[in-house]
CSV table of C-alpha atoms in Angstrom, one decimal:
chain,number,residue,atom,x,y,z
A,1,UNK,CA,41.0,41.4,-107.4
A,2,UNK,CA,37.8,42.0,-105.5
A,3,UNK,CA,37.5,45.4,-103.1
A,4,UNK,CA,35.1,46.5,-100.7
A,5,UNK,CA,34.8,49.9,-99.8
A,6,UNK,CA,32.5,51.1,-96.7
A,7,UNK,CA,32.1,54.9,-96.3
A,8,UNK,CA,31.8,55.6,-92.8
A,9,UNK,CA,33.8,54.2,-90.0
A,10,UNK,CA,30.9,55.2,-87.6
A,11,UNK,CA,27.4,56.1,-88.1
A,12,UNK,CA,25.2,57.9,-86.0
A,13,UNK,CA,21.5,57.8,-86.2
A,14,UNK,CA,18.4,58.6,-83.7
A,15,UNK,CA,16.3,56.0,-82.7
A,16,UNK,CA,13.4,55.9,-85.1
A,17,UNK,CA,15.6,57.6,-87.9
A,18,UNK,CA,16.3,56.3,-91.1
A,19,UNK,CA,19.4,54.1,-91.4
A,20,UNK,CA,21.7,54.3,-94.4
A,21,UNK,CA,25.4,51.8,-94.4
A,22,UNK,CA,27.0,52.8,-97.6
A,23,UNK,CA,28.9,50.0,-99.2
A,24,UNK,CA,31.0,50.2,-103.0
A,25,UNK,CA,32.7,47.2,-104.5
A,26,UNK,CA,34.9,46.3,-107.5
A,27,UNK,CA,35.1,42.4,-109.2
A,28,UNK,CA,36.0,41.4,-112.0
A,29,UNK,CA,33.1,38.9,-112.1
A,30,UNK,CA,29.4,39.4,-111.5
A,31,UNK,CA,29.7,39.2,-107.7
A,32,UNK,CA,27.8,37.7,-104.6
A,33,UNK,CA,27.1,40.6,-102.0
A,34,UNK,CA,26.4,40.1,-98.2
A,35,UNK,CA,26.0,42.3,-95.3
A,36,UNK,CA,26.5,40.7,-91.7
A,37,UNK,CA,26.1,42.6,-88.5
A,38,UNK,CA,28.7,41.9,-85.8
A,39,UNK,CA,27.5,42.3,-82.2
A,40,UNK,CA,30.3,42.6,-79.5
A,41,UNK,CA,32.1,40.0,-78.3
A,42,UNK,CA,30.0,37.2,-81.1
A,43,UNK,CA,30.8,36.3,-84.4
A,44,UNK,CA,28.7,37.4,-87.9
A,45,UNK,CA,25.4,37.1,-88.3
A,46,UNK,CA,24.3,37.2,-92.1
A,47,UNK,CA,21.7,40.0,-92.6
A,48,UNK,CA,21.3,39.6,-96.2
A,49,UNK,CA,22.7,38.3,-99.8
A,50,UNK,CA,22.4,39.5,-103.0
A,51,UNK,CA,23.6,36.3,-105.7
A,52,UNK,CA,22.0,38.3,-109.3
A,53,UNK,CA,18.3,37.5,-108.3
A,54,UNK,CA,16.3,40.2,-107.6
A,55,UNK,CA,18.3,43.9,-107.2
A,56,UNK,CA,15.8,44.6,-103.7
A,57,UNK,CA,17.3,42.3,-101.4
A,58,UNK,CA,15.3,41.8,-98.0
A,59,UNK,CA,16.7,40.4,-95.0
A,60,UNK,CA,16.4,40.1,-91.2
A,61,UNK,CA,15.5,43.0,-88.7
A,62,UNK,CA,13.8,45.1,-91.3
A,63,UNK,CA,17.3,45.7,-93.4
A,64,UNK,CA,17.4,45.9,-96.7
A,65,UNK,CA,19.7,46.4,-99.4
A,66,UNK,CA,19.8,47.4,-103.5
A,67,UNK,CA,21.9,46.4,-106.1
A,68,UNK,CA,23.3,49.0,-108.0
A,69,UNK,CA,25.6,47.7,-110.7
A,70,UNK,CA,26.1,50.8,-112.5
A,71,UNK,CA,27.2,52.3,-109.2
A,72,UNK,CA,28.9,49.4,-107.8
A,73,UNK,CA,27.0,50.2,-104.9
A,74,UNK,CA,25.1,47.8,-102.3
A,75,UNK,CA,24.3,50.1,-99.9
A,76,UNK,CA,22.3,48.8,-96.5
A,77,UNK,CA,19.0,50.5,-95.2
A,78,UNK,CA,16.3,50.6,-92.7
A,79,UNK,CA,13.8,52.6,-92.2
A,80,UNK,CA,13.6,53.5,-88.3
A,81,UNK,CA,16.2,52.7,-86.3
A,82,UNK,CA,15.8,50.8,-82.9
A,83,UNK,CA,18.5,50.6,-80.2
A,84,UNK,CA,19.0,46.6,-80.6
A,85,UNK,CA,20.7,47.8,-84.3
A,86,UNK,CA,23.8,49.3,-82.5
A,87,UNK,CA,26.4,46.9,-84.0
A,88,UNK,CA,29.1,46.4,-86.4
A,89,UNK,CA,27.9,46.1,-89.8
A,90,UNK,CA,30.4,44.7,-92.8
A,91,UNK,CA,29.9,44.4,-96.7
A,92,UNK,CA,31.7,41.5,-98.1
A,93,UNK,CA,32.1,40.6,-101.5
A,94,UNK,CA,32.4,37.0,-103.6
A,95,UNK,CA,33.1,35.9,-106.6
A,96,UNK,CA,32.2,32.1,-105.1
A,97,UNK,CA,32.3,29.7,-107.6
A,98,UNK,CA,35.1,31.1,-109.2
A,99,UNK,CA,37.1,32.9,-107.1
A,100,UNK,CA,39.6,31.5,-104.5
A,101,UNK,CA,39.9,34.2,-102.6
A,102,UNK,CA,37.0,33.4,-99.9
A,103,UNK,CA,35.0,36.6,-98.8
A,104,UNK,CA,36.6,39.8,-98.8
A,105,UNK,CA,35.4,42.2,-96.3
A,106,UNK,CA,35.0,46.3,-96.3
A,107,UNK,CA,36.6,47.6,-92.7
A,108,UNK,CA,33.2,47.9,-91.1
A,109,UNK,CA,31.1,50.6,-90.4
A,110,UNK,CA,30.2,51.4,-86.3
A,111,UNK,CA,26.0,51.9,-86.1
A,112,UNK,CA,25.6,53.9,-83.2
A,113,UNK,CA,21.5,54.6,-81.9
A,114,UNK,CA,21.4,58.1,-80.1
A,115,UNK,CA,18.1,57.8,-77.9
B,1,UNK,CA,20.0,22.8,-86.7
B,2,UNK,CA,22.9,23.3,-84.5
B,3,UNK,CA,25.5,26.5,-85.3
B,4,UNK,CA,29.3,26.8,-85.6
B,5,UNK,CA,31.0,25.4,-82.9
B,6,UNK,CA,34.3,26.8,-81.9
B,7,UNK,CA,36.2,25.9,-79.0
B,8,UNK,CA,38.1,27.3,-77.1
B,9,UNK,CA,36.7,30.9,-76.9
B,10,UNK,CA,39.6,32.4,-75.0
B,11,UNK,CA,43.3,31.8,-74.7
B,12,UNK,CA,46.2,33.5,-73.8
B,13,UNK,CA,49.4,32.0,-75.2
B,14,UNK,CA,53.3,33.4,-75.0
B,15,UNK,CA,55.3,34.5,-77.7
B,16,UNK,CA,57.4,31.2,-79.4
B,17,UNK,CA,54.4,28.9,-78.3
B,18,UNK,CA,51.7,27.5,-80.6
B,19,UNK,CA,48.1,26.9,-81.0
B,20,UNK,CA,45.6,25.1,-81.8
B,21,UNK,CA,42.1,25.7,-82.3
B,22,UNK,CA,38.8,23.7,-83.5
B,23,UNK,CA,35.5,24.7,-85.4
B,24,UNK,CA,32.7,22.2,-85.5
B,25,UNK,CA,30.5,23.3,-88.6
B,26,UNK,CA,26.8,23.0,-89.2
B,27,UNK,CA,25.6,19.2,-89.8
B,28,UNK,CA,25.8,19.2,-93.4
B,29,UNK,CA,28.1,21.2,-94.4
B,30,UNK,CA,31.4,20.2,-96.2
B,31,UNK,CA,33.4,23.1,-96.4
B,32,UNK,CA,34.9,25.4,-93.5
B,33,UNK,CA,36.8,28.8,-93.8
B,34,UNK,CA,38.9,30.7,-91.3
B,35,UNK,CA,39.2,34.5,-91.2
B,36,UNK,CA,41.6,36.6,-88.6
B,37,UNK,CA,39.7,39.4,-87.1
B,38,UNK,CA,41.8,42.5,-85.8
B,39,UNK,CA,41.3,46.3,-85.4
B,40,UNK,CA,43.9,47.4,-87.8
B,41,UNK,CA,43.4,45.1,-90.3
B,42,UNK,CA,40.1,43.9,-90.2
B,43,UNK,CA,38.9,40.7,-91.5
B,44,UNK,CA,41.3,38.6,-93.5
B,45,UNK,CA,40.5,35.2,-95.4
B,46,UNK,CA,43.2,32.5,-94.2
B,47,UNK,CA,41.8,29.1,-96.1
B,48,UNK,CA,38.9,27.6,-97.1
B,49,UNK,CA,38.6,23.6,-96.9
B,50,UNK,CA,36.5,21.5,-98.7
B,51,UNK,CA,36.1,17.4,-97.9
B,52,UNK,CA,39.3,17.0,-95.9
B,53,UNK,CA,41.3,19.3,-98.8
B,54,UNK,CA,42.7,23.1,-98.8
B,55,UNK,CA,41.1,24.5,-101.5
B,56,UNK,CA,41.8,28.4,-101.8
B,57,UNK,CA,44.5,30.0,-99.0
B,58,UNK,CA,44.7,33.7,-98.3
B,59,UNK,CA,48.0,35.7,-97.8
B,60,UNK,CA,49.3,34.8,-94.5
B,61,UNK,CA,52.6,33.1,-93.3
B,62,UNK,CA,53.1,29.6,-93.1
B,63,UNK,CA,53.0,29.7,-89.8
B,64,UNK,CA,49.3,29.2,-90.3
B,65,UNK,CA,47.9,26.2,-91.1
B,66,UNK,CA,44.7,24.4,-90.9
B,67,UNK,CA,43.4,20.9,-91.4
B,68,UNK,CA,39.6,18.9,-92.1
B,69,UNK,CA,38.5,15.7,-91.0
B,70,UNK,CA,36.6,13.0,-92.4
B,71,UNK,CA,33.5,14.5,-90.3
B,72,UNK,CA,34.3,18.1,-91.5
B,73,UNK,CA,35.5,19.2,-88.3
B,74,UNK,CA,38.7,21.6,-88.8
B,75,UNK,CA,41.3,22.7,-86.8
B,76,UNK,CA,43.9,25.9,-87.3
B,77,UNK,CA,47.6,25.8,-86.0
B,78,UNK,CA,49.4,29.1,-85.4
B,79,UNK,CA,53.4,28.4,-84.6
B,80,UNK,CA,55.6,30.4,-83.2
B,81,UNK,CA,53.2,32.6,-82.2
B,82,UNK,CA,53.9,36.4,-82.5
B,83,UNK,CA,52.2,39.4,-80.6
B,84,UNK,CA,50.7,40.7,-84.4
B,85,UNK,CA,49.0,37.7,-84.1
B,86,UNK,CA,46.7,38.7,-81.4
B,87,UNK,CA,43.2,38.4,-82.8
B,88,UNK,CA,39.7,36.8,-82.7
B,89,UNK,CA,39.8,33.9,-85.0
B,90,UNK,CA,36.4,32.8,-87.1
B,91,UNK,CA,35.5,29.9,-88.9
B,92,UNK,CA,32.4,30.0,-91.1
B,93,UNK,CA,30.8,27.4,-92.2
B,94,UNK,CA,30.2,27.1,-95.9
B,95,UNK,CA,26.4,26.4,-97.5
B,96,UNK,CA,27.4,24.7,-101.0
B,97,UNK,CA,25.6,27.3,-104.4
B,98,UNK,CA,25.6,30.4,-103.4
B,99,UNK,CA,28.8,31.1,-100.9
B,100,UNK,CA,26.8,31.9,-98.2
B,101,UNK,CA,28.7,31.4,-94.5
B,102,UNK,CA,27.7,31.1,-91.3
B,103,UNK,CA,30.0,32.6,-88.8
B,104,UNK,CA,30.9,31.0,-85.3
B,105,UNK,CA,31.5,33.2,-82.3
B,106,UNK,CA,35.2,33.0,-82.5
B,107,UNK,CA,38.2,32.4,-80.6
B,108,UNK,CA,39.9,35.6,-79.0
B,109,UNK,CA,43.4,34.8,-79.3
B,110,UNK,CA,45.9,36.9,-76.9
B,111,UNK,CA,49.6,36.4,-77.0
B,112,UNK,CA,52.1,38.0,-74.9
């Protein structure tokens, strides 16, 4: 069975600061990675994917993210913060293709901007 | 290219009642999955359809149920609703290769 793991419920970074979402997953099959961002009161927006292309995955809003298999990590960065990043953020995992289990989620971590 | 329509976004229902609600996916896409959003449990996978068929179900009651139509269109059904099952409700719509989903703003489902 697939697992996320997000450490961190909430983050807190200054504007202009470096920002690091820490993400750790187990599958039992070379996995798909994504991180969405969750802004109140909408639905996910896909930041990024990682599907065993390149380990550097580059998405929207400056985030990026590396593949890490030997840590099982997929951790999200950025580097300088801006106020428009205070959101949800959540690291799902998918073994699509193969799996039948749809996306499975970490619990979300809170980014919080301190001006 | 138009998002993930879901309608309605709000509701308030009574305990015993049901509901349904709709997701309109992007043009193009065949397959739709529904996920229950709440603050204790976080996002849970409750099905995944694909052409009009059910093709991988999560771990919820059977009070849960969900249907596609010939224009891929779906629809969930909650019965008997119960106060646990007070969420916000997202479909995704599924691009075919690489699992990739595109999230509608939800339904925000309130039962009392």
């Amino acid at each position: 069975a697939q697992s996320v793991t997000q450490l961190g419920s909430h983050v807190s970074v200054s504007e202009g600061a470096l920002v690091l979402l820490r993400c750790n997953y187990s599958s039992s099959v070379p996995p798909y990675l994504f991180w969405y961002v969750q802004y109140p009161n909408q639905g996910l927006q896909l930041l990024l994917k990682y599907t065993s292309a390149a380990t550097l995955v580059k998405g929207i809003n400056g985030f990026e993210a590396e593949f890490k298999k030997s840590e099982t990590s997929f951790h999200l960065t950025k580097p300088s913060a801006h106020m428009s990043d205070a959101a949800e953020y959540f690291c799902a995992v998918s073994d699509w293709g193969g799996g039948a289990d749809g996306l499975t989620f970490g619990k979300g971590t809170h980014l919080i901007i301190q001006p | 290219k138009a998002g993930v329509t879901q309608t309605p976004r709000y509701l308030i229902k009574t305990r015993g009642q049901q509901v349904t609600l709709s997701c309109s996916p992007i043009s193009g896409h065949r397959s739709v999955s529904w996920y229950q959003q709440t603050p204790g449990q976080g996002l849970q996978f409750l099905f995944e359809y694909f052409s009009e068929t059910q093709r991988n179900k999560g771990n919820f009651p059977g009070r849960f149920s969900g249907r596609q139509f010939s224009n891929s269109r779906s629809e969930m059904n909650v019965s008997t609703l119960e106060l646990g099952d007070s969420a916000l409700y997202l479909c995704a719509s599924n691009s075919e290769g690489v699992g990739e989903q595109y999230f509608g703003p939800g339904t925000r489902l309130t039962v009392t």
